[in-house]
Amino acid sequence: MKYAGMPFGMWVLFAGSFQKQLTAVLGYDAATAKAITKKAKPQYQQIIRRLPEFEKADRFKMNLVNCAMIGAFILSMPQRPEVDRLTDYYARSMMTKAHAVVLPRKRKKASLPPKDIAAMKATADLKAADRNPYSWNMEFYEYPDGSGYEGRFTKCGICVLMKELGLYDLTPALCHLDYTMSEAGGVTDFVRQYTLASGGPYCDCGYKKKG
């Protein structure tokens, strides 16, 4: 994967927030936080450049780029964080003003217009992870009562990359961002029964209308 383009843009948007939260959440002093960020950047670039390019129709490239960034920061920290603290750190790092630029619209709505439904079904049909292990395979379901919809993932690129980085036990901290992003959207409750990272048969990402 080329660093120029989305990966570069994501670093520009979020690196400052990741550095700030090293102090606010994880308790590092400013100098150490700056040193971690300086070390994380080439680590992030290295991770990105060894990843394959995503297919043009694959909508999950950003998810993996985000994983590469948090992975680079963790690997650059002098001490490995616990899952609970990393969950808070990752959520606060991502939920900045910049997140409004990249927050997928589907996570802000409990119902989807026909065009978006068709796009989700096309993503499910693509089964990109059959060709790229760093992508996702999903099935798409609309709730019969019209209360929302669900994506059910049987393959997860984040799980694959976190295993390669030796960070798989910390993956639940990344999974939890789905709850944070749904809450930020303000119109849905995020519902989930399983995750692959916790040994489940799939990851279910459900969005139900509040109330």
PDB file of C-alpha atoms in Angstrom:
ATOM      1  CA  MET A   1       0.000   0.000   0.000  1.00  0.00           C
ATOM      2  CA  LYS A   2       1.296   3.446  -0.856  1.00  0.00           C
ATOM      3  CA  TYR A   3       1.848   5.842   2.045  1.00  0.00           C
ATOM      4  CA  ALA A   4       0.888   8.812  -0.139  1.00  0.00           C
ATOM      5  CA  GLY A   5      -2.837   9.424  -0.168  1.00  0.00           C
ATOM      6  CA  MET A   6      -5.173   8.251   2.587  1.00  0.00           C
ATOM      7  CA  PRO A   7      -2.480   6.918   4.987  1.00  0.00           C
ATOM      8  CA  PHE A   8      -0.596  10.217   4.822  1.00  0.00           C
ATOM      9  CA  GLY A   9      -3.833  12.167   5.248  1.00  0.00           C
ATOM     10  CA  MET A  10      -4.867  10.133   8.283  1.00  0.00           C
ATOM     11  CA  TRP A  11      -1.512  10.772   9.934  1.00  0.00           C
ATOM     12  CA  VAL A  12      -1.895  14.507   9.354  1.00  0.00           C
ATOM     13  CA  LEU A  13      -5.435  14.473  10.779  1.00  0.00           C
ATOM     14  CA  PHE A  14      -4.879  12.323  13.841  1.00  0.00           C
ATOM     15  CA  ALA A  15      -1.216  12.155  14.896  1.00  0.00           C
ATOM     16  CA  GLY A  16      -1.546  15.291  17.017  1.00  0.00           C
ATOM     17  CA  SER A  17      -4.527  13.825  18.847  1.00  0.00           C
ATOM     18  CA  PHE A  18      -2.729  10.518  19.423  1.00  0.00           C
ATOM     19  CA  GLN A  19       0.197  12.463  20.893  1.00  0.00           C
ATOM     20  CA  LYS A  20      -2.029  14.626  23.108  1.00  0.00           C
ATOM     21  CA  GLN A  21      -3.848  11.615  24.557  1.00  0.00           C
ATOM     22  CA  LEU A  22      -0.566   9.932  25.451  1.00  0.00           C
ATOM     23  CA  THR A  23      -0.380  12.548  28.181  1.00  0.00           C
ATOM     24  CA  ALA A  24      -4.085  13.008  28.947  1.00  0.00           C
ATOM     25  CA  VAL A  25      -4.970   9.300  29.181  1.00  0.00           C
ATOM     26  CA  LEU A  26      -1.775   7.280  29.547  1.00  0.00           C
ATOM     27  CA  GLY A  27       0.087   9.745  31.761  1.00  0.00           C
ATOM     28  CA  TYR A  28       3.267  10.264  29.747  1.00  0.00           C
ATOM     29  CA  ASP A  29       4.938  13.643  30.078  1.00  0.00           C
ATOM     30  CA  ALA A  30       5.024  15.945  27.061  1.00  0.00           C
ATOM     31  CA  ALA A  31       8.601  15.106  26.094  1.00  0.00           C
ATOM     32  CA  THR A  32       7.963  11.360  26.191  1.00  0.00           C
ATOM     33  CA  ALA A  33       4.727  11.755  24.241  1.00  0.00           C
ATOM     34  CA  LYS A  34       6.599  13.678  21.570  1.00  0.00           C
ATOM     35  CA  ALA A  35       9.318  11.023  21.426  1.00  0.00           C
ATOM     36  CA  ILE A  36       6.721   8.239  21.089  1.00  0.00           C
ATOM     37  CA  THR A  37       5.055  10.078  18.217  1.00  0.00           C
ATOM     38  CA  LYS A  38       8.379  10.641  16.481  1.00  0.00           C
ATOM     39  CA  LYS A  39       9.150   6.922  16.756  1.00  0.00           C
ATOM     40  CA  ALA A  40       5.638   5.900  15.703  1.00  0.00           C
ATOM     41  CA  LYS A  41       5.666   7.734  12.371  1.00  0.00           C
ATOM     42  CA  PRO A  42       8.323   5.599  10.607  1.00  0.00           C
ATOM     43  CA  GLN A  43       6.808   2.519  12.247  1.00  0.00           C
ATOM     44  CA  TYR A  44       3.433   3.473  10.760  1.00  0.00           C
ATOM     45  CA  GLN A  45       4.975   4.108   7.343  1.00  0.00           C
ATOM     46  CA  GLN A  46       6.696   0.738   7.442  1.00  0.00           C
ATOM     47  CA  ILE A  47       3.469  -1.076   8.316  1.00  0.00           C
ATOM     48  CA  ILE A  48       1.547   0.714   5.557  1.00  0.00           C
ATOM     49  CA  ARG A  49       4.131   0.004   2.867  1.00  0.00           C
ATOM     50  CA  ARG A  50       4.149  -3.731   3.470  1.00  0.00           C
ATOM     51  CA  LEU A  51       0.359  -3.991   3.143  1.00  0.00           C
ATOM     52  CA  PRO A  52      -1.253  -4.824  -0.214  1.00  0.00           C
ATOM     53  CA  GLU A  53      -3.343  -2.282  -2.075  1.00  0.00           C
ATOM     54  CA  PHE A  54      -7.085  -2.559  -1.556  1.00  0.00           C
ATOM     55  CA  GLU A  55      -9.489  -3.063  -4.426  1.00  0.00           C
ATOM     56  CA  LYS A  56     -11.150   0.124  -5.604  1.00  0.00           C
ATOM     57  CA  ALA A  57     -14.588  -1.081  -4.492  1.00  0.00           C
ATOM     58  CA  ASP A  58     -13.337  -2.117  -1.036  1.00  0.00           C
ATOM     59  CA  ARG A  59     -14.741   0.333   1.522  1.00  0.00           C
ATOM     60  CA  PHE A  60     -12.684  -0.939   4.473  1.00  0.00           C
ATOM     61  CA  LYS A  61      -9.239   0.436   3.650  1.00  0.00           C
ATOM     62  CA  MET A  62      -9.611   3.224   6.215  1.00  0.00           C
ATOM     63  CA  ASN A  63     -10.294   0.714   8.980  1.00  0.00           C
ATOM     64  CA  LEU A  64      -6.974  -0.977   8.364  1.00  0.00           C
ATOM     65  CA  VAL A  65      -5.102   2.326   8.103  1.00  0.00           C
ATOM     66  CA  ASN A  66      -6.496   3.280  11.524  1.00  0.00           C
ATOM     67  CA  CYS A  67      -5.310  -0.069  12.881  1.00  0.00           C
ATOM     68  CA  ALA A  68      -1.839   0.529  11.467  1.00  0.00           C
ATOM     69  CA  MET A  69      -1.687   3.889  13.246  1.00  0.00           C
ATOM     70  CA  ILE A  70      -2.710   2.677  16.681  1.00  0.00           C
ATOM     71  CA  GLY A  71      -0.436  -0.346  16.228  1.00  0.00           C
ATOM     72  CA  ALA A  72       2.519   1.910  15.456  1.00  0.00           C
ATOM     73  CA  PHE A  73       1.868   3.995  18.566  1.00  0.00           C
ATOM     74  CA  ILE A  74       1.567   0.947  20.818  1.00  0.00           C
ATOM     75  CA  LEU A  75       4.807  -0.502  19.472  1.00  0.00           C
ATOM     76  CA  SER A  76       6.521   2.839  20.151  1.00  0.00           C
ATOM     77  CA  MET A  77       5.393   3.125  23.769  1.00  0.00           C
ATOM     78  CA  PRO A  78       7.935   2.281  26.474  1.00  0.00           C
ATOM     79  CA  GLN A  79       5.246   0.269  28.296  1.00  0.00           C
ATOM     80  CA  ARG A  80       2.467  -1.867  26.809  1.00  0.00           C
ATOM     81  CA  PRO A  81      -0.923  -0.473  27.910  1.00  0.00           C
ATOM     82  CA  GLU A  82      -3.716  -2.521  29.458  1.00  0.00           C
ATOM     83  CA  VAL A  83      -6.809  -3.101  27.313  1.00  0.00           C
ATOM     84  CA  ASP A  84      -9.064  -0.814  29.372  1.00  0.00           C
ATOM     85  CA  ARG A  85      -6.683   2.130  29.214  1.00  0.00           C
ATOM     86  CA  LEU A  86      -5.979   1.525  25.534  1.00  0.00           C
ATOM     87  CA  THR A  87      -9.735   1.506  24.843  1.00  0.00           C
ATOM     88  CA  ASP A  88     -10.049   4.970  26.373  1.00  0.00           C
ATOM     89  CA  TYR A  89      -6.874   6.187  24.685  1.00  0.00           C
ATOM     90  CA  TYR A  90      -7.934   5.030  21.207  1.00  0.00           C
ATOM     91  CA  ALA A  91     -11.460   6.430  21.509  1.00  0.00           C
ATOM     92  CA  ARG A  92     -10.266   9.834  22.677  1.00  0.00           C
ATOM     93  CA  SER A  93      -7.559   9.932  20.012  1.00  0.00           C
ATOM     94  CA  MET A  94     -10.010   9.197  17.206  1.00  0.00           C
ATOM     95  CA  MET A  95     -13.016  11.247  18.364  1.00  0.00           C
ATOM     96  CA  THR A  96     -11.697  14.676  17.505  1.00  0.00           C
ATOM     97  CA  LYS A  97     -13.115  17.387  15.254  1.00  0.00           C
ATOM     98  CA  ALA A  98     -11.244  15.647  12.468  1.00  0.00           C
ATOM     99  CA  HIS A  99     -13.335  12.502  12.897  1.00  0.00           C
ATOM    100  CA  ALA A 100     -16.309  14.284  11.318  1.00  0.00           C
ATOM    101  CA  VAL A 101     -14.348  14.312   8.067  1.00  0.00           C
ATOM    102  CA  VAL A 102     -13.929  10.543   7.969  1.00  0.00           C
ATOM    103  CA  LEU A 103     -16.825   9.166  10.050  1.00  0.00           C
ATOM    104  CA  PRO A 104     -18.804   6.869   7.724  1.00  0.00           C
ATOM    105  CA  ARG A 105     -22.306   8.202   7.137  1.00  0.00           C
ATOM    106  CA  LYS A 106     -23.886   4.799   7.688  1.00  0.00           C
ATOM    107  CA  ARG A 107     -22.890   5.012  11.346  1.00  0.00           C
ATOM    108  CA  LYS A 108     -24.817   8.238  11.807  1.00  0.00           C
ATOM    109  CA  LYS A 109     -28.141   6.827  10.596  1.00  0.00           C
ATOM    110  CA  ALA A 110     -30.460   4.060  11.756  1.00  0.00           C
ATOM    111  CA  SER A 111     -32.034   3.699   8.322  1.00  0.00           C
ATOM    112  CA  LEU A 112     -30.414   3.757   4.924  1.00  0.00           C
ATOM    113  CA  PRO A 113     -31.653   5.150   1.598  1.00  0.00           C
ATOM    114  CA  PRO A 114     -31.869   2.658  -1.293  1.00  0.00           C
ATOM    115  CA  LYS A 115     -28.541   3.836  -2.748  1.00  0.00           C
ATOM    116  CA  ASP A 116     -26.695   3.095   0.522  1.00  0.00           C
ATOM    117  CA  ILE A 117     -28.456  -0.252   0.918  1.00  0.00           C
ATOM    118  CA  ALA A 118     -27.299  -1.210  -2.577  1.00  0.00           C
ATOM    119  CA  ALA A 119     -23.743  -0.150  -1.689  1.00  0.00           C
ATOM    120  CA  MET A 120     -23.756  -2.268   1.472  1.00  0.00           C
ATOM    121  CA  LYS A 121     -25.065  -5.282  -0.431  1.00  0.00           C
ATOM    122  CA  ALA A 122     -22.371  -4.772  -3.071  1.00  0.00           C
ATOM    123  CA  THR A 123     -19.738  -4.727  -0.317  1.00  0.00           C
ATOM    124  CA  ALA A 124     -21.117  -7.978   1.050  1.00  0.00           C
ATOM    125  CA  ASP A 125     -21.033  -9.539  -2.413  1.00  0.00           C
ATOM    126  CA  LEU A 126     -17.441  -8.367  -2.988  1.00  0.00           C
ATOM    127  CA  LYS A 127     -16.002 -10.677  -0.306  1.00  0.00           C
ATOM    128  CA  ALA A 128     -12.710  -8.791  -0.548  1.00  0.00           C
ATOM    129  CA  ALA A 129     -11.008 -10.814   2.195  1.00  0.00           C
ATOM    130  CA  ASP A 130     -11.083 -13.857  -0.082  1.00  0.00           C
ATOM    131  CA  ARG A 131      -8.351 -12.082  -2.068  1.00  0.00           C
ATOM    132  CA  ASN A 132      -6.870  -9.696   0.500  1.00  0.00           C
ATOM    133  CA  PRO A 133      -6.454 -11.131   4.026  1.00  0.00           C
ATOM    134  CA  TYR A 134      -6.235  -7.595   5.438  1.00  0.00           C
ATOM    135  CA  SER A 135      -9.780  -6.789   4.331  1.00  0.00           C
ATOM    136  CA  TRP A 136     -13.215  -7.896   5.545  1.00  0.00           C
ATOM    137  CA  ASN A 137     -15.965 -10.288   4.499  1.00  0.00           C
ATOM    138  CA  MET A 138     -19.441  -9.332   5.632  1.00  0.00           C
ATOM    139  CA  GLU A 139     -23.115 -10.087   5.297  1.00  0.00           C
ATOM    140  CA  PHE A 140     -25.698  -7.297   5.403  1.00  0.00           C
ATOM    141  CA  TYR A 141     -29.079  -7.562   7.130  1.00  0.00           C
ATOM    142  CA  GLU A 142     -31.903  -5.073   7.505  1.00  0.00           C
ATOM    143  CA  TYR A 143     -33.990  -5.622  10.635  1.00  0.00           C
ATOM    144  CA  PRO A 144     -37.509  -6.775   9.631  1.00  0.00           C
ATOM    145  CA  ASP A 145     -39.154  -4.233  11.937  1.00  0.00           C
ATOM    146  CA  GLY A 146     -37.364  -1.346  10.236  1.00  0.00           C
ATOM    147  CA  SER A 147     -35.459  -0.417  13.393  1.00  0.00           C
ATOM    148  CA  GLY A 148     -32.010  -0.527  11.781  1.00  0.00           C
ATOM    149  CA  TYR A 149     -29.513  -2.827  10.148  1.00  0.00           C
ATOM    150  CA  GLU A 150     -26.546  -5.065  10.852  1.00  0.00           C
ATOM    151  CA  GLY A 151     -23.234  -5.944   9.255  1.00  0.00           C
ATOM    152  CA  ARG A 152     -22.017  -9.413  10.192  1.00  0.00           C
ATOM    153  CA  PHE A 153     -18.288  -9.924   9.621  1.00  0.00           C
ATOM    154  CA  THR A 154     -16.725 -13.363   9.229  1.00  0.00           C
ATOM    155  CA  LYS A 155     -13.229 -12.136   8.321  1.00  0.00           C
ATOM    156  CA  CYS A 156     -11.519  -9.094   9.820  1.00  0.00           C
ATOM    157  CA  GLY A 157      -8.397  -7.335   8.571  1.00  0.00           C
ATOM    158  CA  ILE A 158      -7.773  -5.730  11.961  1.00  0.00           C
ATOM    159  CA  CYS A 159      -7.538  -9.175  13.568  1.00  0.00           C
ATOM    160  CA  VAL A 160      -5.032 -10.266  10.930  1.00  0.00           C
ATOM    161  CA  LEU A 161      -2.821  -7.188  11.273  1.00  0.00           C
ATOM    162  CA  MET A 162      -2.923  -7.126  15.075  1.00  0.00           C
ATOM    163  CA  LYS A 163      -1.811 -10.756  15.144  1.00  0.00           C
ATOM    164  CA  GLU A 164       1.108  -9.939  12.854  1.00  0.00           C
ATOM    165  CA  LEU A 165       2.116  -7.034  15.080  1.00  0.00           C
ATOM    166  CA  GLY A 166       2.011  -9.228  18.197  1.00  0.00           C
ATOM    167  CA  LEU A 167      -0.830  -7.127  19.621  1.00  0.00           C
ATOM    168  CA  TYR A 168      -3.819  -9.420  19.178  1.00  0.00           C
ATOM    169  CA  ASP A 169      -4.748  -9.429  22.864  1.00  0.00           C
ATOM    170  CA  LEU A 170      -5.328  -5.666  22.599  1.00  0.00           C
ATOM    171  CA  THR A 171      -7.737  -5.923  19.655  1.00  0.00           C
ATOM    172  CA  PRO A 172     -10.893  -5.479  21.825  1.00  0.00           C
ATOM    173  CA  ALA A 173      -9.789  -1.878  22.431  1.00  0.00           C
ATOM    174  CA  LEU A 174     -10.194  -1.233  18.710  1.00  0.00           C
ATOM    175  CA  CYS A 175     -13.499  -3.120  18.504  1.00  0.00           C
ATOM    176  CA  HIS A 176     -15.004  -0.868  21.169  1.00  0.00           C
ATOM    177  CA  LEU A 177     -14.667   2.200  18.935  1.00  0.00           C
ATOM    178  CA  ASP A 178     -17.860   1.058  17.155  1.00  0.00           C
ATOM    179  CA  TYR A 179     -19.831   1.911  20.292  1.00  0.00           C
ATOM    180  CA  THR A 180     -18.151   5.302  20.620  1.00  0.00           C
ATOM    181  CA  MET A 181     -18.787   6.249  17.001  1.00  0.00           C
ATOM    182  CA  SER A 182     -22.445   5.217  17.129  1.00  0.00           C
ATOM    183  CA  GLU A 183     -22.946   7.271  20.273  1.00  0.00           C
ATOM    184  CA  ALA A 184     -21.315  10.252  18.582  1.00  0.00           C
ATOM    185  CA  GLY A 185     -23.771   9.927  15.688  1.00  0.00           C
ATOM    186  CA  GLY A 186     -26.588  10.489  18.177  1.00  0.00           C
ATOM    187  CA  VAL A 187     -29.406   8.560  16.470  1.00  0.00           C
ATOM    188  CA  THR A 188     -28.512   4.890  16.958  1.00  0.00           C
ATOM    189  CA  ASP A 189     -27.699   2.408  19.677  1.00  0.00           C
ATOM    190  CA  PHE A 190     -24.886   0.063  18.742  1.00  0.00           C
ATOM    191  CA  VAL A 191     -25.681  -3.572  19.501  1.00  0.00           C
ATOM    192  CA  ARG A 192     -23.292  -6.502  19.403  1.00  0.00           C
ATOM    193  CA  GLN A 193     -23.264 -10.077  20.601  1.00  0.00           C
ATOM    194  CA  TYR A 194     -19.962 -11.455  19.286  1.00  0.00           C
ATOM    195  CA  THR A 195     -16.525 -10.412  18.093  1.00  0.00           C
ATOM    196  CA  LEU A 196     -13.946 -12.535  16.323  1.00  0.00           C
ATOM    197  CA  ALA A 197     -11.286 -11.110  18.648  1.00  0.00           C
ATOM    198  CA  SER A 198     -13.059 -12.592  21.672  1.00  0.00           C
ATOM    199  CA  GLY A 199     -13.486 -15.985  20.018  1.00  0.00           C
ATOM    200  CA  GLY A 200     -16.945 -15.451  18.561  1.00  0.00           C
ATOM    201  CA  PRO A 201     -18.160 -16.969  15.277  1.00  0.00           C
ATOM    202  CA  TYR A 202     -18.347 -13.493  13.711  1.00  0.00           C
ATOM    203  CA  CYS A 203     -18.409  -9.781  14.539  1.00  0.00           C
ATOM    204  CA  ASP A 204     -21.915  -8.330  14.475  1.00  0.00           C
ATOM    205  CA  CYS A 205     -22.289  -4.572  14.087  1.00  0.00           C
ATOM    206  CA  GLY A 206     -25.912  -3.584  14.617  1.00  0.00           C
ATOM    207  CA  TYR A 207     -27.341  -0.052  14.473  1.00  0.00           C
ATOM    208  CA  LYS A 208     -30.811   0.403  16.008  1.00  0.00           C
ATOM    209  CA  LYS A 209     -32.878   3.556  16.253  1.00  0.00           C
ATOM    210  CA  LYS A 210     -32.767   5.068  19.707  1.00  0.00           C
ATOM    211  CA  GLY A 211     -36.008   4.539  21.611  1.00  0.00           C
TER     212      GLY A 211
END
